[in-house]
mmCIF file of C-alpha atoms in Angstrom:
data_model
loop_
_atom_site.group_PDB
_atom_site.id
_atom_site.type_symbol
_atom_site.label_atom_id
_atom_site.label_comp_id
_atom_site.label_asym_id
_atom_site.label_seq_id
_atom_site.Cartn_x
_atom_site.Cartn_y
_atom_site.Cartn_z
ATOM 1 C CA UNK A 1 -68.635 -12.535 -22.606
ATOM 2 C CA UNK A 2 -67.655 -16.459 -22.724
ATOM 3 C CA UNK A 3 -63.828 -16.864 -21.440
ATOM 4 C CA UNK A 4 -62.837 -18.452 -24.941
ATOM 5 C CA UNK A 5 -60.286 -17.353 -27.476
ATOM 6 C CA UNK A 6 -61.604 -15.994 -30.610
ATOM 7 C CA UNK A 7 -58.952 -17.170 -32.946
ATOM 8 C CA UNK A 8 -57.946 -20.624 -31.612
ATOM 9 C CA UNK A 9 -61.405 -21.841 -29.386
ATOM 10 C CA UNK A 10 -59.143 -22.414 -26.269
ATOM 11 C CA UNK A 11 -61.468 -22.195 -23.326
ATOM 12 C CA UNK A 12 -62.103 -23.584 -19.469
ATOM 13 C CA UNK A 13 -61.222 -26.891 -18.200
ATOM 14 C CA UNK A 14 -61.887 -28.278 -15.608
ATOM 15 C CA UNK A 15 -59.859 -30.663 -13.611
ATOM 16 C CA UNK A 16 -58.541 -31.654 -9.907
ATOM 17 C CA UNK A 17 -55.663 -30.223 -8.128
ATOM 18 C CA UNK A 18 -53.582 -33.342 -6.344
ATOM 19 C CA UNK A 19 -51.923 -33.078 -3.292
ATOM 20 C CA UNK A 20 -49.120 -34.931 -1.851
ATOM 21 C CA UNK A 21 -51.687 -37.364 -0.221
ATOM 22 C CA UNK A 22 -53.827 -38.010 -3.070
ATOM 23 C CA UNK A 23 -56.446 -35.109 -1.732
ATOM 24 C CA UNK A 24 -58.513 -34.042 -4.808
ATOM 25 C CA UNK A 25 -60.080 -30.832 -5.169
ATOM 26 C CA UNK A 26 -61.967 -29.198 -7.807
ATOM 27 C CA UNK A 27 -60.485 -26.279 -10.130
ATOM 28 C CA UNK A 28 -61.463 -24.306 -12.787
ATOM 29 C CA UNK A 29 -58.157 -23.918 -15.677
ATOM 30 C CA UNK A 30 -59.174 -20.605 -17.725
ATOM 31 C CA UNK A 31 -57.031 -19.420 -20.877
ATOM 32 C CA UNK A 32 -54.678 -16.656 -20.464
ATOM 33 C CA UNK A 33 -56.956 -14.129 -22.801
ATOM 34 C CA UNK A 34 -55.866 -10.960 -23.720
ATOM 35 C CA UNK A 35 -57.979 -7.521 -25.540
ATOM 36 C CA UNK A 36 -55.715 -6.854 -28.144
ATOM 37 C CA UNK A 37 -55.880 -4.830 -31.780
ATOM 38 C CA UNK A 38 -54.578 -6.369 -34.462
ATOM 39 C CA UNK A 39 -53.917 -4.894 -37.938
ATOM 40 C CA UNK A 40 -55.359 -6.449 -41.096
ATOM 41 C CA UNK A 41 -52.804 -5.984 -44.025
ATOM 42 C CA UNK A 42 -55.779 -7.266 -47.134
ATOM 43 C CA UNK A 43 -58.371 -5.250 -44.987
ATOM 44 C CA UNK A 44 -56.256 -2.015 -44.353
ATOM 45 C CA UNK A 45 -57.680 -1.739 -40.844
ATOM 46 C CA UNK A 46 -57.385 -2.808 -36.981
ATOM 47 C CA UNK A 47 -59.597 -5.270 -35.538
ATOM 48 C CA UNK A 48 -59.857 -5.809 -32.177
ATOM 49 C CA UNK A 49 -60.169 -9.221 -30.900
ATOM 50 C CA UNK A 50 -60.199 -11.084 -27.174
ATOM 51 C CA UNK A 51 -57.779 -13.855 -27.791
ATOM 52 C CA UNK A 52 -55.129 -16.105 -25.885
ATOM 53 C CA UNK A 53 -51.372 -15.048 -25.279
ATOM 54 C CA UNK A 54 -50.752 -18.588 -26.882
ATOM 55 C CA UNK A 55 -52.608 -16.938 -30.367
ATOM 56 C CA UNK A 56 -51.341 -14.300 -29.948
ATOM 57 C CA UNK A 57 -47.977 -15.949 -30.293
ATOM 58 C CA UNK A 58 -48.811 -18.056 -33.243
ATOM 59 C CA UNK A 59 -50.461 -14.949 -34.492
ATOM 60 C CA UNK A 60 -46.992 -13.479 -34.805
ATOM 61 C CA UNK A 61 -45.348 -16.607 -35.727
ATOM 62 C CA UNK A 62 -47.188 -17.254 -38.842
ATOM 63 C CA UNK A 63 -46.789 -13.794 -40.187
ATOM 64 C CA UNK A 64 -49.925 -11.503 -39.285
ATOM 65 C CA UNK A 65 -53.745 -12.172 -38.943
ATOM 66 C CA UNK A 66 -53.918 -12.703 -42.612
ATOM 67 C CA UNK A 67 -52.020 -15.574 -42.740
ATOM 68 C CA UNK A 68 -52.765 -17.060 -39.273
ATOM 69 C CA UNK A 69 -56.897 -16.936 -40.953
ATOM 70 C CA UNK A 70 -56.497 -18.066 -43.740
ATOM 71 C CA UNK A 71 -54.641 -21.236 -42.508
ATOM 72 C CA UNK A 72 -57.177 -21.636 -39.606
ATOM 73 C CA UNK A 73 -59.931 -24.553 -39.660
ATOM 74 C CA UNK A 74 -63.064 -22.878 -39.194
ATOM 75 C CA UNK A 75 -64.468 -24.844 -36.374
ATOM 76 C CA UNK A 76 -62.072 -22.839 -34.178
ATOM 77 C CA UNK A 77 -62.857 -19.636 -35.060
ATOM 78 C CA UNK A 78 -65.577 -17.482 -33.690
ATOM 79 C CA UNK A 79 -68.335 -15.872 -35.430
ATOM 80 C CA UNK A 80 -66.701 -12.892 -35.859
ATOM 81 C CA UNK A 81 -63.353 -14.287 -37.130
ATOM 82 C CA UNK A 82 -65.286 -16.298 -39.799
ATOM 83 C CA UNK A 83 -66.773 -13.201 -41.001
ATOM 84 C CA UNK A 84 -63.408 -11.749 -40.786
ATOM 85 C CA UNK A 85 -61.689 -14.960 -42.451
ATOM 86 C CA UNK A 86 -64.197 -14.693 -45.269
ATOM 87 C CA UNK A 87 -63.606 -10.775 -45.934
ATOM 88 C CA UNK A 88 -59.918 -11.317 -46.225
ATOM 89 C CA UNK A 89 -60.488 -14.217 -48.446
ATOM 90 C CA UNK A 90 -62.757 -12.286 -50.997
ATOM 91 C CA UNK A 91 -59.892 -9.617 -50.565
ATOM 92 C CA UNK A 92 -57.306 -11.713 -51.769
ATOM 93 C CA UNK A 93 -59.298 -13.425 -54.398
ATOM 94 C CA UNK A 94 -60.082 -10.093 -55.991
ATOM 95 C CA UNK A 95 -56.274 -8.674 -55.882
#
């Protein structure tokens, strides 16, 4: 399972932690990724989904998974949220 948010694509980085003397080391940054099940209002049923506390957030922010996928460029989104994106679009087309 890659360490990568479903929803938003936020994964790893890499970088150097900098002491007081200028001392760099190597570190590894992972996302702050969370299991969570998350109910779709068009679908009328839970999906689970490993995503980022940060998505999860914006998740909430924007109104539900509906709206947070149907606003969300699909170069973020895995391959199961783009099958997911494109239910709830057919969904909402239909209705």
């Amino acid at each position: 399972m890659a360490r990568r948010c479903e929803l938003t694509g936020k994964a790893t980085q890499t970088g150097h932690l900098v002491s007081h003397s200028n001392h760099k080391t190597k570190t590894v940054f992972r996302p702050n990724l969370v299991n969570v099940t998350l109910q779709s209002d068009a679908l009328g049923r839970s999906v689970r989904l490993r995503i980022s506390a940060n998505a999860l957030r914006t998740v909430d922010h924007r109104g539900g998974l509906d709206a947070f996928l149907v606003k969300a460029p699909a170069g973020d989104l895995s391959t199961g949220a783009l099958t997911l994106k494109r239910d709830i679009e057919k969904k909402l087309a239909t209705a």
